[in-house]
Amino acid sequence: MGHPRTTPTARTLRTTAVGTLSATLLAGAVGVAAPAQALPDATRAATDARSAAASGVRFHDIPGSGGITLKGNVFTPAGTDGSRTYPVIVLPTSWAMPQIEYVAQAKKLADSGYVVVSYTSRGFWLSGGEIEVAGPEDIADASAVIDWALTHTPADRDRVGMAGVSYGAGISLLAAGHDKRIKAVAALSGWANLIDSIYGGRTQHSQAGLLLGTAGALTGRPSAELQQTLKDFLGSNLAKEQDMIAWGKKRSPETYLPQINRNGAAIMLGNAWGDTLFSPNQYARFYERLTGPKRLEFRPGDHATAEATGLLGLPNDTWTSTHRWFDHHLKGVDNGIDREQPVQLKSRTRSGYEGYPDWKSVGANQRKFALDGTRTIRANVDSGANGGLVLLSNLLDQFVKLPPMASIPLLPRSYASVWQSPRYTSTQEVRGTAKFHTTLTSNKESGTLVAYLYDVGPLGLGKLVSNAPFTFHGQPAGKPFPVDLELNSTAYDVPAGHRLALVVDTVDPLYIEHNPSGAQLTFSSPAADPSYVSVPLRNK
């Protein structure tokens, strides 16, 4: 079982949730000011590829599935007179957000010739029903909104798209596997595998779970199923583990991948390297298995921060790509997006984008450094190495290039194992997924470790490159067993004269740890199975 002492308090996470929600709502309020005055006062273009000067917005009650009412708004191109139809884009709101979330982007899309229907997801704010966490009811809602749009707006039934941030991204992907009418999707900061996202490494991502639970309780009506699942999850109820996994699998687009591929929607995925809710790894794996038109974009930041300025109506690369994606796949505009490298990455340490033909080409040059010797650490104490705070730490990395840091020489070796590479004589362009392999022996049957990869400068200051947790249960005490762990994917340049360090400890504020009192973890490197870190480097 987990140790609650290592979990952030509900009060702390409630404060974070309220602050984050308030900032986003303020953004929405700023964004709604201009569209509220926008009236159809300009001549519309003759084709979809040419934009109208202004668009109109109307607020509507939209029937959802099961008889509930969803609160929505509709933007239509200027000069709409019923004589023609337009491609339509449906935008389900993010977790805890009201229908004004997408106003700035919806207006831009309508100005360029789209009907846009945005709605508050069920269970939140004034929409009916309860929060089902992208369950069957939410998927049915998406289809019901499309039905309504085709009946009540000048929407073209052959050119239907869906998009969203976070929760809206997950619902859009799920809907693409259930509704053949959806021809294009832009899923931004979403998930493909819900379990890998918040239970990766068989470890509860406690800050993420508490943030989502608190924000949901503040802005909506969590279903009884959600309340019980969160209670079991945060309470480390291992007796319910398989039930929780089944609950998450039902809500994972990856589960419906055959249907998504069969339906053939063009799918664009966008995420941030430091997303502390939905890691980039699970999106990359999902992308590789898509068979239709597809695009993958990764940028610096944390959950939904890569899209945030676009929600204010400011220039934003993610939303620019989204508009281009829909223009090509719903309007047939020859804007070149189909001829670009489909995997686009932006490094955390440099400007500009790098293109790749597929995900497996990212970091194809694997370099290992050995983890020699035998190290034993005591558990239950935070060594000082950690992944930071949900949303805040990677936001700092995104805007001021300040990731979580630690003084590597000062880390207490009783509580943290440390291995370092030689100093590099040239820049090491880390791209993709680093992998950690070791042999572990514990004096207890359960335990948790957290691995961190640091960029260490000449003075020993380490900047976090990547990290990931790993939890085990039911391992015979004193018996060695292999551990293979993927760290979170990233793009980071290690300067010449620096070195990489792998640090392993047992406590991190981001996660619930499962080390019993008195636990000790021993890492060894048998000759027949040596321990190592495999670092993915960009081919030059």
XYZ file of C-alpha atoms in Angstrom:
540
model
C 0.000 0.000 0.000
C 1.063 3.594 -0.495
C 2.269 5.979 2.158
C -0.037 9.019 2.386
C 2.744 11.080 3.983
C 4.345 11.448 0.550
C 1.142 12.637 -1.128
C 0.355 16.384 -1.459
C -2.518 17.448 0.744
C -5.950 17.994 -0.728
C -5.784 21.613 0.449
C -2.549 22.216 -1.485
C -3.958 20.695 -4.660
C -7.267 22.519 -4.202
C -5.344 25.806 -4.122
C -3.447 24.842 -7.267
C -6.659 23.778 -8.987
C -8.475 26.995 -8.146
C -5.522 29.111 -9.299
C -5.163 27.253 -12.563
C -8.884 27.298 -13.231
C -9.157 31.008 -12.411
C -6.328 31.863 -14.804
C -7.919 29.864 -17.596
C -11.334 31.382 -16.996
C -9.762 34.834 -17.093
C -8.255 33.895 -20.440
C -11.683 32.859 -21.639
C -13.203 36.112 -20.439
C -10.612 38.123 -22.346
C -11.159 36.021 -25.431
C -14.934 36.420 -25.375
C -14.875 40.211 -25.382
C -14.219 40.640 -29.097
C -16.585 37.941 -30.401
C -19.419 39.310 -28.259
C -19.389 42.410 -30.475
C -18.786 40.545 -33.740
C -21.814 40.830 -35.989
C -22.211 39.630 -39.575
C -21.154 42.891 -41.200
C -18.841 41.827 -44.037
C -19.213 40.074 -47.345
C -18.470 36.337 -47.141
C -15.945 34.770 -49.521
C -17.026 32.680 -52.450
C -15.012 29.650 -51.345
C -13.987 28.006 -48.077
C -10.347 28.879 -48.707
C -11.044 32.638 -48.452
C -12.026 34.045 -45.077
C -15.003 36.201 -44.132
C -14.437 39.488 -42.324
C -16.593 38.705 -39.287
C -18.661 35.907 -37.837
C -21.702 35.603 -35.614
C -22.089 33.700 -32.333
C -25.242 32.262 -30.791
C -25.673 30.390 -27.525
C -27.794 27.244 -27.609
C -29.125 24.439 -25.485
C -28.126 21.277 -27.326
C -29.742 17.909 -26.588
C -27.167 15.404 -25.379
C -27.490 11.665 -24.991
C -29.873 10.239 -22.418
C -32.095 13.309 -22.417
C -29.656 15.785 -20.834
C -29.016 19.329 -22.075
C -25.572 20.533 -23.069
C -24.742 24.230 -23.004
C -23.157 25.262 -26.270
C -22.366 28.064 -28.637
C -22.318 28.228 -32.420
C -20.145 30.406 -34.637
C -21.104 30.714 -38.290
C -19.336 32.464 -41.155
C -20.450 35.995 -41.917
C -23.215 36.316 -44.459
C -24.616 32.846 -43.869
C -27.990 32.769 -45.609
C -28.848 29.092 -45.911
C -27.852 28.843 -49.555
C -24.786 26.702 -48.912
C -23.144 24.503 -46.320
C -19.777 24.775 -44.598
C -17.392 22.319 -42.962
C -18.218 21.964 -39.264
C -15.896 21.571 -36.289
C -17.183 20.341 -32.919
C -15.231 21.367 -29.802
C -15.929 19.590 -26.482
C -14.569 21.608 -23.560
C -11.600 20.688 -21.409
C -11.958 19.290 -17.911
C -13.654 21.846 -15.634
C -14.011 24.440 -18.401
C -17.240 26.156 -19.585
C -18.338 26.702 -23.173
C -16.491 30.011 -23.555
C -13.141 28.191 -23.548
C -12.682 28.124 -27.326
C -14.317 31.450 -28.218
C -11.163 33.044 -29.651
C -10.283 30.055 -31.827
C -13.904 29.390 -32.779
C -14.221 32.923 -34.107
C -11.042 32.569 -36.150
C -12.292 29.318 -37.631
C -15.690 30.808 -38.441
C -14.023 33.834 -40.023
C -12.209 31.454 -42.354
C -15.362 29.601 -43.380
C -16.273 26.996 -40.756
C -19.342 26.366 -38.669
C -18.039 25.815 -35.141
C -20.061 24.209 -32.358
C -18.540 24.207 -28.876
C -20.233 22.678 -25.848
C -19.609 22.237 -22.139
C -18.924 18.565 -21.510
C -21.560 16.739 -19.487
C -21.444 17.084 -15.717
C -19.608 20.414 -15.746
C -21.025 23.870 -15.056
C -24.548 24.248 -16.520
C -24.534 21.183 -18.760
C -26.661 18.299 -17.506
C -25.638 14.869 -16.321
C -22.657 13.823 -14.234
C -18.925 13.667 -14.943
C -18.311 10.278 -16.565
C -14.649 10.844 -17.589
C -15.041 10.302 -21.329
C -17.281 7.310 -20.815
C -19.870 5.965 -23.265
C -22.222 8.818 -22.389
C -19.634 11.416 -23.444
C -18.999 9.617 -26.733
C -22.744 9.535 -27.379
C -22.913 13.269 -26.557
C -20.380 14.016 -29.301
C -22.516 12.222 -31.878
C -25.645 13.949 -30.575
C -23.983 17.355 -31.008
C -23.032 16.432 -34.587
C -26.649 15.377 -35.220
C -27.867 18.714 -33.872
C -25.325 20.712 -35.885
C -26.322 19.010 -39.141
C -29.984 19.836 -38.457
C -29.742 23.348 -37.014
C -26.714 24.930 -38.700
C -25.427 25.167 -42.305
C -23.035 22.285 -41.580
C -21.857 19.963 -44.326
C -22.414 16.337 -43.277
C -19.496 15.203 -45.439
C -16.986 17.576 -43.790
C -17.161 17.035 -40.025
C -14.186 17.622 -37.722
C -13.602 17.461 -33.983
C -10.946 19.092 -31.834
C -10.225 19.855 -28.238
C -7.673 20.434 -25.522
C -7.104 17.839 -22.779
C -10.517 16.335 -21.946
C -11.879 17.601 -25.262
C -8.976 15.898 -27.047
C -9.729 12.542 -25.435
C -13.426 12.777 -26.263
C -12.605 13.740 -29.867
C -10.333 10.713 -30.356
C -12.861 8.369 -28.780
C -15.634 9.784 -30.937
C -13.516 9.190 -34.070
C -13.664 5.478 -33.286
C -17.448 5.482 -32.892
C -18.761 7.954 -35.472
C -17.809 7.483 -39.130
C -18.944 11.001 -40.000
C -15.842 12.473 -38.348
C -13.260 13.090 -41.079
C -10.552 14.996 -39.194
C -9.441 15.372 -35.572
C -6.995 17.631 -33.728
C -6.366 16.174 -30.256
C -4.252 18.596 -28.201
C -2.729 17.651 -24.824
C -4.907 14.565 -24.686
C -4.461 10.925 -23.860
C -4.438 7.678 -25.805
C -4.004 5.387 -22.811
C -5.491 6.699 -19.577
C -3.770 4.097 -17.410
C -0.317 4.795 -18.839
C -1.002 8.487 -18.285
C -1.836 8.634 -14.569
C -0.742 5.146 -13.467
C 2.440 4.790 -15.525
C 5.040 2.504 -14.012
C 2.219 1.085 -11.877
C 2.555 4.232 -9.776
C -0.247 6.623 -8.893
C 0.445 10.120 -10.199
C -1.031 11.667 -7.089
C -0.762 15.360 -7.917
C -2.439 14.771 -11.280
C -5.227 12.698 -9.719
C -5.854 15.188 -6.927
C -5.831 18.142 -9.313
C -8.359 16.524 -11.636
C -10.544 15.355 -8.748
C -10.543 18.716 -6.996
C -11.211 20.724 -10.172
C -14.045 18.352 -11.079
C -15.650 18.701 -7.641
C -15.381 22.512 -7.781
C -16.920 22.914 -11.230
C -19.176 19.923 -11.734
C -20.941 16.831 -10.462
C -18.657 13.761 -10.348
C -20.531 10.503 -10.844
C -20.577 7.935 -8.056
C -18.340 5.708 -10.195
C -15.764 8.476 -10.584
C -15.804 9.274 -6.870
C -15.224 5.637 -5.947
C -12.504 5.198 -8.566
C -10.631 8.268 -7.330
C -10.974 7.076 -3.746
C -9.544 3.662 -4.628
C -6.810 5.207 -6.790
C -5.561 7.772 -4.301
C -6.042 5.350 -1.411
C -3.804 2.733 -3.067
C -6.534 0.106 -2.904
C -4.713 -2.716 -4.670
C -7.733 -4.986 -4.275
C -9.441 -2.721 -6.828
C -6.452 -2.372 -9.171
C -7.884 -4.513 -11.962
C -11.232 -2.713 -11.704
C -9.461 0.632 -12.064
C -7.471 -0.631 -15.055
C -10.670 -1.847 -16.726
C -12.299 1.533 -16.008
C -9.365 3.337 -17.647
C -9.180 0.977 -20.614
C -12.834 1.682 -21.413
C -11.929 5.366 -21.632
C -8.733 5.008 -23.675
C -8.712 5.743 -27.431
C -6.038 3.064 -27.783
C -8.699 0.468 -26.927
C -10.661 1.497 -30.018
C -7.664 1.820 -32.346
C -8.988 -0.749 -34.874
C -12.231 1.223 -35.207
C -10.364 4.544 -35.443
C -8.171 3.157 -38.216
C -11.126 1.603 -39.988
C -13.089 4.867 -39.911
C -10.064 6.623 -41.386
C -10.229 10.117 -39.853
C -7.151 12.290 -40.388
C -5.692 12.667 -36.895
C -3.321 15.301 -35.581
C -1.863 14.793 -32.095
C -0.170 17.587 -30.149
C 1.374 17.480 -26.697
C 4.062 18.989 -24.462
C 7.263 17.241 -23.441
C 6.644 17.915 -19.771
C 2.936 17.048 -19.602
C 2.495 15.878 -16.008
C -1.008 14.525 -16.659
C -0.671 12.749 -20.006
C 2.913 11.786 -20.808
C 4.190 12.130 -24.388
C 5.195 8.430 -24.481
C 1.651 7.104 -24.714
C 0.779 9.598 -27.493
C 3.855 8.599 -29.500
C 3.033 4.882 -29.254
C -0.546 5.578 -30.336
C 0.631 7.704 -33.264
C 2.844 4.910 -34.589
C -0.146 2.552 -34.747
C -2.434 4.931 -36.627
C -2.806 3.955 -40.287
C -4.677 6.943 -41.736
C -3.425 10.492 -42.396
C -1.632 11.581 -39.239
C 0.626 14.193 -37.678
C 2.451 14.347 -34.331
C 3.743 17.551 -32.710
C 5.662 17.880 -29.437
C 6.684 21.181 -27.841
C 8.084 22.409 -24.511
C 5.619 22.927 -21.667
C 3.234 21.127 -19.364
C -0.358 20.029 -19.635
C -2.283 22.301 -22.052
C 0.284 25.105 -21.742
C 1.382 24.723 -25.366
C -2.140 25.699 -26.485
C -2.882 28.281 -23.791
C -1.900 31.486 -25.590
C -4.035 30.441 -28.547
C -7.080 30.293 -26.281
C -6.428 33.986 -25.632
C -6.456 34.631 -29.354
C -2.693 35.231 -29.474
C -0.407 33.728 -32.134
C 0.171 30.080 -31.298
C 1.967 27.358 -33.257
C -0.294 24.543 -32.066
C -3.462 26.287 -33.176
C -1.865 27.370 -36.447
C -1.168 23.716 -37.219
C -4.712 22.822 -36.186
C -6.201 25.333 -38.646
C -3.923 24.100 -41.424
C -4.865 20.482 -40.633
C -8.574 21.208 -40.972
C -8.103 23.427 -44.015
C -6.416 20.580 -45.844
C -8.560 17.669 -44.684
C -11.983 19.357 -44.547
C -11.626 22.014 -47.247
C -9.116 20.384 -49.545
C -6.750 23.360 -49.377
C -3.328 22.584 -50.849
C -1.344 24.201 -48.035
C 1.515 21.676 -48.042
C 0.852 20.146 -44.641
C 0.523 16.709 -46.235
C 3.994 17.024 -47.775
C 5.778 18.034 -44.577
C 7.508 15.554 -42.304
C 4.582 14.280 -40.193
C 6.482 14.277 -36.880
C 7.385 17.818 -35.798
C 9.408 18.419 -32.640
C 10.562 21.561 -30.872
C 13.487 21.191 -28.496
C 13.282 22.486 -24.941
C 16.662 24.197 -25.352
C 16.610 25.724 -28.836
C 14.223 27.475 -31.220
C 12.797 26.083 -34.413
C 11.298 22.741 -35.392
C 12.750 19.439 -36.496
C 10.890 17.135 -38.868
C 10.989 13.331 -38.908
C 9.270 10.759 -41.138
C 8.011 8.773 -38.129
C 8.468 8.427 -34.382
C 10.966 5.583 -34.560
C 13.321 7.856 -36.492
C 13.445 10.213 -33.504
C 16.500 9.395 -31.417
C 17.416 6.459 -33.643
C 21.045 6.757 -32.495
C 21.007 5.012 -29.105
C 24.028 5.532 -26.848
C 24.442 3.646 -23.593
C 26.373 4.500 -20.493
C 26.997 1.818 -17.910
C 25.629 1.796 -14.377
C 28.479 -0.048 -12.702
C 28.809 -1.371 -9.195
C 26.307 -2.159 -6.476
C 24.404 0.597 -4.670
C 21.964 0.337 -1.771
C 19.615 3.118 -0.710
C 17.159 3.485 2.129
C 13.563 4.336 1.247
C 10.917 6.745 2.508
C 13.064 9.901 2.386
C 13.088 12.459 -0.455
C 16.711 12.871 -1.505
C 16.107 16.262 -3.097
C 15.854 14.926 -6.624
C 12.286 15.297 -7.873
C 10.139 16.111 -10.872
C 8.756 19.381 -9.493
C 5.102 20.387 -9.213
C 2.323 19.526 -11.616
C 1.773 22.310 -14.216
C 4.112 24.818 -12.563
C 7.598 23.357 -13.011
C 7.368 22.567 -16.712
C 5.629 25.886 -17.326
C 8.816 27.543 -16.060
C 10.830 25.274 -18.330
C 8.662 26.302 -21.287
C 8.910 30.063 -20.861
C 12.192 30.727 -19.015
C 14.046 27.413 -19.544
C 14.219 26.635 -15.824
C 13.459 22.940 -15.315
C 13.567 21.340 -11.849
C 17.162 21.347 -10.591
C 19.284 19.561 -8.009
C 22.889 19.758 -6.831
C 24.119 16.310 -7.816
C 27.209 16.279 -5.503
C 25.024 17.171 -2.518
C 22.423 14.432 -2.994
C 22.674 12.102 0.035
C 23.966 8.757 -1.214
C 22.107 6.940 1.565
C 18.840 7.874 -0.138
C 19.852 8.339 -3.789
C 21.972 6.263 -6.135
C 23.944 8.352 -8.620
C 25.769 7.351 -11.798
C 27.391 9.830 -14.192
C 28.586 9.640 -17.785
C 31.964 11.016 -18.866
C 31.999 14.684 -19.831
C 30.878 15.140 -23.410
C 33.179 16.872 -25.865
C 30.318 17.912 -28.123
C 26.636 18.784 -27.743
C 24.436 15.739 -27.151
C 21.059 16.242 -28.824
C 18.795 13.995 -26.748
C 15.657 13.127 -28.720
C 12.996 10.599 -27.817
C 12.779 8.048 -25.017
C 15.655 7.203 -22.671
C 15.543 3.713 -21.164
C 16.806 2.524 -17.793
C 17.726 -1.117 -17.179
C 18.981 -2.551 -13.901
C 18.778 -5.494 -11.523
C 16.910 -4.669 -8.339
C 16.834 -6.433 -4.984
C 14.515 -5.270 -2.198
C 14.228 -6.404 1.383
C 10.453 -5.938 1.068
C 7.870 -7.399 -1.315
C 6.667 -3.982 -2.502
C 8.400 -0.763 -3.339
C 8.729 2.324 -5.528
C 11.698 3.939 -7.210
C 11.899 7.098 -9.298
C 14.579 7.517 -11.955
C 15.814 10.948 -13.072
C 18.103 11.900 -15.930
C 19.975 15.155 -15.307
C 22.129 17.453 -17.425
C 25.019 18.204 -15.044
C 27.150 21.312 -15.517
C 30.759 21.864 -14.420
C 29.690 22.998 -10.929
C 27.512 19.926 -10.365
C 24.136 21.637 -10.848
C 21.753 19.211 -12.518
C 18.871 20.278 -14.768
C 16.149 17.678 -15.161
C 16.049 16.114 -18.616
C 13.513 13.366 -17.913
C 12.110 11.127 -15.191
C 9.672 8.283 -14.507
C 8.460 6.171 -11.558
C 8.372 2.391 -11.130
C 6.419 0.392 -8.537
C 6.499 -3.330 -7.839
C 4.325 -5.603 -5.706
C 4.614 -9.258 -4.778
C 8.344 -9.644 -5.419
C 10.020 -12.127 -3.041
C 12.134 -10.195 -0.552
C 15.853 -10.593 -1.179
C 15.448 -12.031 -4.689
C 16.972 -9.979 -7.570
C 14.763 -9.155 -10.540
C 15.235 -7.068 -13.711
C 13.725 -3.606 -14.089
C 13.149 -1.954 -17.456
C 11.783 1.568 -17.341
C 11.072 4.090 -20.085
C 11.638 7.682 -19.012
C 9.375 10.391 -20.341
C 10.233 11.304 -23.923
C 11.900 14.645 -24.477
C 14.029 16.835 -26.757
C 16.939 18.437 -24.902
C 20.484 19.495 -25.841
C 23.248 18.684 -23.340
C 26.055 21.225 -23.891
C 29.650 20.242 -24.529
C 31.556 20.024 -21.243
C 28.491 18.702 -19.401
C 27.636 15.143 -18.481
C 24.481 13.126 -17.920
C 23.632 11.706 -14.524
C 21.112 9.043 -13.633
C 19.708 9.467 -10.124
C 17.402 6.948 -8.467
C 15.560 7.544 -5.203
C 12.264 6.453 -3.653
C 10.161 9.567 -2.981
C 8.795 12.268 -5.289
C 5.960 14.750 -4.599
C 4.389 13.864 -7.954
C 3.716 10.244 -7.000
C 2.429 7.934 -4.297
C 5.245 5.674 -3.110
C 4.813 2.105 -1.923
C 7.917 1.520 0.178
C 7.160 -0.068 3.567
C 8.985 1.259 6.625
C 12.549 0.016 6.721
C 12.668 -0.731 2.992
C 16.019 -0.817 1.225
C 16.645 -1.068 -2.503
C 19.864 -2.495 -3.963
C 20.884 -1.916 -7.579
C 23.442 -4.242 -9.123
C 24.979 -4.881 -12.522
C 25.590 -8.610 -13.077
C 28.170 -9.484 -15.726
C 25.564 -11.506 -17.621
C 23.031 -8.649 -17.524
C 24.761 -5.287 -17.024
C 22.808 -2.229 -15.974
C 22.709 0.811 -18.237
C 20.902 3.919 -19.423
C 20.194 4.055 -23.139
C 20.106 7.679 -24.320
C 18.444 8.464 -27.684
C 20.421 10.936 -29.750
C 19.522 12.773 -32.915
C 21.247 11.547 -36.045
C 23.351 14.303 -37.589
